[in-house]
PDB file of C-alpha atoms in Angstrom:
ATOM      1  CA  MET V   1      10.850 -10.669  21.077  1.00 49.00           C
ATOM      2  CA  PRO V   2      10.986  -7.293  22.863  1.00 56.00           C
ATOM      3  CA  ALA V   3      12.604  -4.531  20.809  1.00 54.00           C
ATOM      4  CA  SER V   4      15.286  -4.093  23.468  1.00 51.00           C
ATOM      5  CA  ASP V   5      16.395  -7.705  22.935  1.00 56.00           C
ATOM      6  CA  VAL V   6      16.950  -7.275  19.187  1.00 56.00           C
ATOM      7  CA  PRO V   7      20.545  -6.203  18.452  1.00 56.00           C
ATOM      8  CA  ALA V   8      20.797  -2.908  16.573  1.00 57.00           C
ATOM      9  CA  THR V   9      22.839  -4.629  13.878  1.00 57.00           C
ATOM     10  CA  THR V  10      19.891  -6.891  13.001  1.00 76.00           C
ATOM     11  CA  ARG V  11      17.272  -4.149  12.826  1.00 86.00           C
ATOM     12  CA  PRO V  12      16.098  -2.907   9.411  1.00 93.00           C
ATOM     13  CA  ALA V  13      17.343   0.500   8.324  1.00 95.00           C
ATOM     14  CA  ALA V  14      13.708   1.488   7.752  1.00 97.00           C
ATOM     15  CA  VAL V  15      10.332  -0.090   7.100  1.00 98.00           C
ATOM     16  CA  LEU V  16       8.217   1.301   4.271  1.00 98.00           C
ATOM     17  CA  PHE V  17       4.525   0.485   4.594  1.00 98.00           C
ATOM     18  CA  ASP V  18       1.859   0.366   1.954  1.00 98.00           C
ATOM     19  CA  MET V  19      -1.461   1.669   3.284  1.00 96.00           C
ATOM     20  CA  ASP V  20      -4.610   0.194   1.728  1.00 93.00           C
ATOM     21  CA  GLY V  21      -4.986  -3.462   2.603  1.00 92.00           C
ATOM     22  CA  THR V  22      -1.673  -3.504   4.466  1.00 96.00           C
ATOM     23  CA  LEU V  23      -2.071  -1.168   7.436  1.00 96.00           C
ATOM     24  CA  VAL V  24      -5.794  -0.513   7.141  1.00 95.00           C
ATOM     25  CA  ASP V  25      -8.643  -2.636   5.862  1.00 90.00           C
ATOM     26  CA  THR V  26      -9.543  -0.379   2.935  1.00 88.00           C
ATOM     27  CA  GLU V  27      -8.692  -2.483  -0.111  1.00 84.00           C
ATOM     28  CA  HIS V  28     -12.216  -3.905  -0.089  1.00 89.00           C
ATOM     29  CA  LEU V  29     -13.585  -0.346   0.077  1.00 91.00           C
ATOM     30  CA  TRP V  30     -11.624   0.530  -3.047  1.00 91.00           C
ATOM     31  CA  TRP V  31     -13.000  -2.555  -4.798  1.00 94.00           C
ATOM     32  CA  GLN V  32     -16.515  -1.544  -3.736  1.00 94.00           C
ATOM     33  CA  ALA V  33     -16.055   1.953  -5.140  1.00 96.00           C
ATOM     34  CA  ALA V  34     -14.820   0.573  -8.454  1.00 96.00           C
ATOM     35  CA  ALA V  35     -17.518  -2.114  -8.577  1.00 97.00           C
ATOM     36  CA  GLU V  36     -20.322   0.362  -7.899  1.00 97.00           C
ATOM     37  CA  LEU V  37     -19.153   2.681 -10.657  1.00 97.00           C
ATOM     38  CA  ALA V  38     -18.661  -0.252 -13.021  1.00 97.00           C
ATOM     39  CA  ASP V  39     -22.216  -1.390 -12.292  1.00 96.00           C
ATOM     40  CA  GLU V  40     -23.514   2.046 -13.247  1.00 96.00           C
ATOM     41  CA  LEU V  41     -21.666   1.630 -16.536  1.00 96.00           C
ATOM     42  CA  HIS V  42     -23.182  -1.845 -17.054  1.00 95.00           C
ATOM     43  CA  HIS V  43     -19.985  -3.763 -16.352  1.00 96.00           C
ATOM     44  CA  ALA V  44     -19.663  -6.291 -13.541  1.00 96.00           C
ATOM     45  CA  LEU V  45     -16.163  -6.476 -12.063  1.00 95.00           C
ATOM     46  CA  THR V  46     -14.690  -9.979 -11.942  1.00 94.00           C
ATOM     47  CA  ASP V  47     -11.355 -11.518 -11.055  1.00 91.00           C
ATOM     48  CA  GLN V  48     -10.196 -10.590 -14.564  1.00 93.00           C
ATOM     49  CA  ASP V  49     -10.452  -6.920 -13.587  1.00 95.00           C
ATOM     50  CA  ALA V  50      -8.528  -7.343 -10.339  1.00 92.00           C
ATOM     51  CA  PRO V  51      -5.042  -6.585 -11.779  1.00 91.00           C
ATOM     52  CA  GLU V  52      -6.380  -3.253 -13.034  1.00 95.00           C
ATOM     53  CA  VAL V  53      -8.046  -2.353  -9.718  1.00 94.00           C
ATOM     54  CA  LEU V  54      -6.281  -3.813  -6.689  1.00 88.00           C
ATOM     55  CA  GLY V  55      -3.253  -1.802  -5.647  1.00 84.00           C
ATOM     56  CA  ARG V  56      -3.714   0.556  -8.582  1.00 90.00           C
ATOM     57  CA  ALA V  57      -3.931   4.321  -8.640  1.00 89.00           C
ATOM     58  CA  ILE V  58      -7.325   5.893  -9.256  1.00 92.00           C
ATOM     59  CA  GLU V  59      -6.310   7.128 -12.711  1.00 94.00           C
ATOM     60  CA  HIS V  60      -5.257   3.648 -13.795  1.00 95.00           C
ATOM     61  CA  THR V  61      -8.557   2.083 -12.740  1.00 96.00           C
ATOM     62  CA  ALA V  62     -10.490   4.947 -14.328  1.00 97.00           C
ATOM     63  CA  ALA V  63      -8.680   4.322 -17.604  1.00 97.00           C
ATOM     64  CA  HIS V  64      -9.504   0.615 -17.337  1.00 97.00           C
ATOM     65  CA  LEU V  65     -13.204   1.287 -16.759  1.00 97.00           C
ATOM     66  CA  HIS V  66     -13.249   3.741 -19.632  1.00 97.00           C
ATOM     67  CA  ARG V  67     -11.730   1.122 -21.901  1.00 96.00           C
ATOM     68  CA  VAL V  68     -13.920  -1.842 -20.936  1.00 95.00           C
ATOM     69  CA  THR V  69     -17.235   0.010 -20.738  1.00 95.00           C
ATOM     70  CA  GLY V  70     -16.964   2.369 -23.694  1.00 93.00           C
ATOM     71  CA  THR V  71     -18.631   5.064 -21.601  1.00 94.00           C
ATOM     72  CA  SER V  72     -18.997   8.602 -22.898  1.00 95.00           C
ATOM     73  CA  LEU V  73     -17.642   9.861 -19.569  1.00 95.00           C
ATOM     74  CA  SER V  74     -14.020  10.950 -19.744  1.00 96.00           C
ATOM     75  CA  GLU V  75     -11.269   9.227 -17.807  1.00 96.00           C
ATOM     76  CA  ALA V  76     -10.945  12.362 -15.681  1.00 96.00           C
ATOM     77  CA  GLU V  77     -14.645  12.263 -14.835  1.00 97.00           C
ATOM     78  CA  LEU V  78     -14.404   8.589 -13.910  1.00 97.00           C
ATOM     79  CA  ALA V  79     -11.368   9.315 -11.746  1.00 96.00           C
ATOM     80  CA  ASP V  80     -13.242  12.063  -9.928  1.00 96.00           C
ATOM     81  CA  ARG V  81     -16.195   9.742  -9.323  1.00 97.00           C
ATOM     82  CA  LEU V  82     -13.933   6.979  -8.046  1.00 95.00           C
ATOM     83  CA  GLY V  83     -11.988   9.356  -5.807  1.00 92.00           C
ATOM     84  CA  ASP V  84     -15.099  10.833  -4.238  1.00 95.00           C
ATOM     85  CA  SER V  85     -16.653   7.422  -3.622  1.00 95.00           C
ATOM     86  CA  PHE V  86     -13.488   5.912  -2.143  1.00 91.00           C
ATOM     87  CA  ALA V  87     -12.804   8.909   0.094  1.00 91.00           C
ATOM     88  CA  GLY V  88     -16.348   8.762   1.427  1.00 92.00           C
ATOM     89  CA  LYS V  89     -16.057   5.080   2.241  1.00 92.00           C
ATOM     90  CA  VAL V  90     -12.693   5.549   3.962  1.00 90.00           C
ATOM     91  CA  ALA V  91     -14.041   8.461   6.011  1.00 89.00           C
ATOM     92  CA  ALA V  92     -16.917   6.274   7.183  1.00 90.00           C
ATOM     93  CA  SER V  93     -14.829   3.193   8.025  1.00 86.00           C
ATOM     94  CA  THR V  94     -11.087   2.992   8.662  1.00 90.00           C
ATOM     95  CA  VAL V  95     -10.107  -0.190  10.489  1.00 91.00           C
ATOM     96  CA  PRO V  96      -6.445  -1.117  11.152  1.00 95.00           C
ATOM     97  CA  ARG V  97      -5.369  -4.536   9.905  1.00 95.00           C
ATOM     98  CA  PRO V  98      -4.649  -7.112  12.640  1.00 96.00           C
ATOM     99  CA  GLY V  99      -1.192  -6.581  14.093  1.00 97.00           C
ATOM    100  CA  ALA V 100      -0.558  -3.311  12.238  1.00 97.00           C
ATOM    101  CA  LEU V 101      -0.541  -0.885  15.160  1.00 97.00           C
ATOM    102  CA  ALA V 102       1.381  -3.270  17.399  1.00 97.00           C
ATOM    103  CA  LEU V 103       4.093  -3.590  14.747  1.00 98.00           C
ATOM    104  CA  LEU V 104       4.267   0.181  14.300  1.00 98.00           C
ATOM    105  CA  ALA V 105       4.601   0.578  18.067  1.00 97.00           C
ATOM    106  CA  GLU V 106       7.430  -1.982  18.196  1.00 97.00           C
ATOM    107  CA  LEU V 107       9.296  -0.164  15.416  1.00 97.00           C
ATOM    108  CA  ARG V 108       8.787   3.181  17.137  1.00 97.00           C
ATOM    109  CA  ASP V 109      10.112   1.789  20.417  1.00 96.00           C
ATOM    110  CA  ALA V 110      13.180   0.466  18.578  1.00 95.00           C
ATOM    111  CA  ARG V 111      13.648   3.833  16.831  1.00 96.00           C
ATOM    112  CA  VAL V 112      13.391   2.256  13.393  1.00 97.00           C
ATOM    113  CA  PRO V 113      12.175   4.920  10.937  1.00 97.00           C
ATOM    114  CA  THR V 114       9.023   4.182   9.001  1.00 98.00           C
ATOM    115  CA  ALA V 115       7.390   5.617   5.905  1.00 98.00           C
ATOM    116  CA  LEU V 116       3.907   5.372   4.460  1.00 98.00           C
ATOM    117  CA  VAL V 117       4.048   4.713   0.714  1.00 98.00           C
ATOM    118  CA  SER V 118       0.610   4.762  -0.898  1.00 97.00           C
ATOM    119  CA  ALA V 119      -0.856   4.824  -4.404  1.00 94.00           C
ATOM    120  CA  SER V 120      -3.975   6.507  -2.995  1.00 93.00           C
ATOM    121  CA  PRO V 121      -4.497  10.260  -3.395  1.00 93.00           C
ATOM    122  CA  ARG V 122      -3.347  12.573  -0.624  1.00 96.00           C
ATOM    123  CA  ARG V 123      -6.873  13.279   0.586  1.00 93.00           C
ATOM    124  CA  VAL V 124      -7.410   9.561   1.256  1.00 94.00           C
ATOM    125  CA  VAL V 125      -3.988   9.197   2.872  1.00 96.00           C
ATOM    126  CA  ASP V 126      -4.769  12.122   5.170  1.00 96.00           C
ATOM    127  CA  LEU V 127      -8.116  10.576   6.141  1.00 93.00           C
ATOM    128  CA  VAL V 128      -6.349   7.375   7.162  1.00 95.00           C
ATOM    129  CA  LEU V 129      -3.615   9.257   9.026  1.00 96.00           C
ATOM    130  CA  SER V 130      -6.260  11.156  10.948  1.00 93.00           C
ATOM    131  CA  ALA V 131      -7.748   7.827  12.002  1.00 91.00           C
ATOM    132  CA  ILE V 132      -4.614   5.852  12.927  1.00 94.00           C
ATOM    133  CA  GLY V 133      -2.221   8.686  13.821  1.00 94.00           C
ATOM    134  CA  ARG V 134       0.338  10.679  11.849  1.00 94.00           C
ATOM    135  CA  ASP V 135       3.215  10.342  14.288  1.00 96.00           C
ATOM    136  CA  TRP V 136       4.013   6.756  13.330  1.00 97.00           C
ATOM    137  CA  PHE V 137       5.723   7.903  10.118  1.00 98.00           C
ATOM    138  CA  ALA V 138       8.761  10.030   9.374  1.00 98.00           C
ATOM    139  CA  VAL V 139       7.700  10.279   5.723  1.00 97.00           C
ATOM    140  CA  THR V 140       4.376   9.876   3.918  1.00 98.00           C
ATOM    141  CA  LEU V 141       3.958   9.634   0.158  1.00 98.00           C
ATOM    142  CA  ALA V 142       0.697   9.710  -1.788  1.00 97.00           C
ATOM    143  CA  ALA V 143      -0.002   9.181  -5.483  1.00 95.00           C
ATOM    144  CA  GLU V 144       0.622  12.854  -6.303  1.00 95.00           C
ATOM    145  CA  ASP V 145       4.093  12.892  -4.752  1.00 97.00           C
ATOM    146  CA  THR V 146       5.946  11.090  -7.557  1.00 97.00           C
ATOM    147  CA  ALA V 147       5.799  11.323 -11.339  1.00 96.00           C
ATOM    148  CA  ARG V 148       4.809   7.657 -11.527  1.00 96.00           C
ATOM    149  CA  THR V 149       3.113   5.556  -8.902  1.00 95.00           C
ATOM    150  CA  LYS V 150       2.994   1.802  -8.301  1.00 96.00           C
ATOM    151  CA  PRO V 151       3.915  -0.561  -9.962  1.00 95.00           C
ATOM    152  CA  ALA V 152       6.748   1.800 -10.953  1.00 97.00           C
ATOM    153  CA  PRO V 153       9.553   1.944  -8.355  1.00 98.00           C
ATOM    154  CA  ASP V 154       9.303   5.723  -7.935  1.00 98.00           C
ATOM    155  CA  PRO V 155       7.335   5.829  -4.649  1.00 98.00           C
ATOM    156  CA  TYR V 156       9.704   3.501  -2.808  1.00 98.00           C
ATOM    157  CA  LEU V 157      12.772   5.153  -4.292  1.00 98.00           C
ATOM    158  CA  ALA V 158      11.433   8.515  -3.124  1.00 98.00           C
ATOM    159  CA  ALA V 159      10.683   7.238   0.378  1.00 98.00           C
ATOM    160  CA  ALA V 160      14.194   5.822   0.787  1.00 98.00           C
ATOM    161  CA  GLU V 161      15.726   9.030  -0.580  1.00 98.00           C
ATOM    162  CA  ARG V 162      13.755  11.185   1.855  1.00 98.00           C
ATOM    163  CA  LEU V 163      14.976   8.995   4.699  1.00 98.00           C
ATOM    164  CA  GLY V 164      18.561   9.222   3.398  1.00 98.00           C
ATOM    165  CA  LEU V 165      18.810   5.461   2.935  1.00 97.00           C
ATOM    166  CA  ASP V 166      19.639   2.888   0.280  1.00 96.00           C
ATOM    167  CA  PRO V 167      16.407   1.100  -0.778  1.00 97.00           C
ATOM    168  CA  ALA V 168      18.287  -2.205  -0.566  1.00 95.00           C
ATOM    169  CA  ASP V 169      18.583  -1.700   3.197  1.00 95.00           C
ATOM    170  CA  CYS V 170      14.851  -1.080   3.620  1.00 97.00           C
ATOM    171  CA  VAL V 171      11.955  -3.483   4.028  1.00 98.00           C
ATOM    172  CA  ALA V 172       8.686  -2.744   2.247  1.00 98.00           C
ATOM    173  CA  VAL V 173       5.433  -4.215   3.551  1.00 98.00           C
ATOM    174  CA  GLU V 174       2.833  -4.779   0.838  1.00 97.00           C
ATOM    175  CA  ASP V 175      -0.381  -6.679   0.132  1.00 95.00           C
ATOM    176  CA  THR V 176      -0.838  -6.776  -3.673  1.00 92.00           C
ATOM    177  CA  PRO V 177       1.193  -7.870  -6.710  1.00 93.00           C
ATOM    178  CA  THR V 178       1.235  -4.256  -7.903  1.00 93.00           C
ATOM    179  CA  GLY V 179       2.789  -3.018  -4.667  1.00 95.00           C
ATOM    180  CA  VAL V 180       5.257  -5.887  -4.478  1.00 96.00           C
ATOM    181  CA  ALA V 181       6.368  -5.134  -8.049  1.00 95.00           C
ATOM    182  CA  SER V 182       6.962  -1.493  -7.120  1.00 97.00           C
ATOM    183  CA  ALA V 183       8.995  -2.254  -4.013  1.00 97.00           C
ATOM    184  CA  THR V 184      10.986  -5.014  -5.714  1.00 96.00           C
ATOM    185  CA  ALA V 185      11.833  -2.766  -8.654  1.00 97.00           C
ATOM    186  CA  ALA V 186      13.122  -0.172  -6.182  1.00 98.00           C
ATOM    187  CA  GLY V 187      15.449  -2.769  -4.670  1.00 96.00           C
ATOM    188  CA  CYS V 188      13.690  -3.234  -1.329  1.00 97.00           C
ATOM    189  CA  ALA V 189      13.218  -6.491   0.482  1.00 97.00           C
ATOM    190  CA  VAL V 190       9.485  -7.169   0.688  1.00 97.00           C
ATOM    191  CA  LEU V 191       7.235  -8.660   3.313  1.00 97.00           C
ATOM    192  CA  ALA V 192       4.024  -9.523   1.467  1.00 97.00           C
ATOM    193  CA  VAL V 193       0.867  -9.996   3.520  1.00 96.00           C
ATOM    194  CA  PRO V 194      -1.894 -10.615   0.949  1.00 93.00           C
ATOM    195  CA  SER V 195      -5.240  -8.944   1.580  1.00 87.00           C
ATOM    196  CA  THR V 196      -6.997 -10.601  -1.364  1.00 80.00           C
ATOM    197  CA  ALA V 197      -6.982 -13.961  -3.125  1.00 74.00           C
ATOM    198  CA  THR V 198      -4.848 -12.569  -5.968  1.00 80.00           C
ATOM    199  CA  PRO V 199      -1.570 -14.568  -5.950  1.00 85.00           C
ATOM    200  CA  ILE V 200       1.630 -12.673  -5.210  1.00 89.00           C
ATOM    201  CA  PRO V 201       4.643 -13.922  -7.169  1.00 83.00           C
ATOM    202  CA  GLY V 202       7.621 -14.985  -5.076  1.00 81.00           C
ATOM    203  CA  GLY V 203      11.138 -13.673  -5.433  1.00 83.00           C
ATOM    204  CA  SER V 204      14.577 -13.860  -3.889  1.00 86.00           C
ATOM    205  CA  ARG V 205      13.758 -10.987  -1.515  1.00 92.00           C
ATOM    206  CA  VAL V 206       9.992 -11.488  -1.214  1.00 95.00           C
ATOM    207  CA  THR V 207       8.682 -13.192   1.921  1.00 96.00           C
ATOM    208  CA  LEU V 208       5.021 -14.166   2.275  1.00 95.00           C
ATOM    209  CA  LEU V 209       3.230 -13.999   5.618  1.00 95.00           C
ATOM    210  CA  ASP V 210      -0.438 -14.572   6.324  1.00 94.00           C
ATOM    211  CA  SER V 211      -0.842 -11.746   8.859  1.00 95.00           C
ATOM    212  CA  LEU V 212       1.055  -8.836  10.395  1.00 97.00           C
ATOM    213  CA  VAL V 213       0.214 -10.431  13.739  1.00 97.00           C
ATOM    214  CA  HIS V 214       3.163 -12.741  13.035  1.00 96.00           C
ATOM    215  CA  ALA V 215       5.561  -9.958  11.991  1.00 97.00           C
ATOM    216  CA  ASP V 216       8.039  -8.435  14.427  1.00 96.00           C
ATOM    217  CA  LEU V 217      11.266  -6.458  14.575  1.00 95.00           C
ATOM    218  CA  ALA V 218      13.457  -9.550  14.462  1.00 94.00           C
ATOM    219  CA  LEU V 219      11.817 -10.837  11.268  1.00 96.00           C
ATOM    220  CA  LEU V 220      12.009  -7.460   9.565  1.00 96.00           C
ATOM    221  CA  GLY V 221      15.666  -7.198  10.516  1.00 94.00           C
ATOM    222  CA  LYS V 222      16.440 -10.514   8.859  1.00 93.00           C
ATOM    223  CA  LEU V 223      14.581  -9.484   5.725  1.00 93.00           C
ATOM    224  CA  GLY V 224      16.373  -6.154   5.602  1.00 85.00           C
ATOM    225  CA  ALA V 225      19.851  -7.636   5.456  1.00 73.00           C
ATOM    226  CA  ALA V 226      21.395  -6.280   2.255  1.00 52.00           C
ATOM    227  CA  PRO V 227      21.743  -8.900  -0.505  1.00 53.00           C
ATOM    228  CA  ALA V 228      25.147 -10.407  -1.110  1.00 44.00           C
ATOM    229  CA  VAL V 229      27.100  -8.974  -4.041  1.00 40.00           C
TER     230      VAL V 229
END
């Protein structure tokens, strides 16, 4: 449905987008970076490691690798290695997810504010913004911008605050259980578009969709309706 045909009263107050795996196809690059470092430390990543890697901040995954490998490298050293590897992979290959740019364009045309809410470090966020464009977003948050990152609610609470909005009136778009937990804890409605096989738990304000190709302003407006009290 064209943006002009969607009544203003049914448009979301704002849409808050995760980055890796949601807007750009980088979640697999993050897994590769973690897997390569794990291999060097004689640990093969499996599905059991996924909750500690997918959607997680670099420091969290570094702590996990430190714990499971018993390496003499410090967590800070592991984090630096992971950050450098991931940034290099993102710089070499940043591909928008199907439907992502079209949805951003529809929201821009409808004058619905958007924010980028990422658990990646600022240098990775800036690499992605350089590739897909900075002007899509009124606000961008990286891992360093809040005291706690996902799955804590802080990033989504901060994004809503910077936009001057109630999180309950915003729709978050996520791809991992970690991100969904963060947005849900902040009070946002969530559109979950999984980028991996890791199951995403349902919820009263969590809607699953197989691709952003099928997302539009009308759907986001329905999801953004504040819950009854």
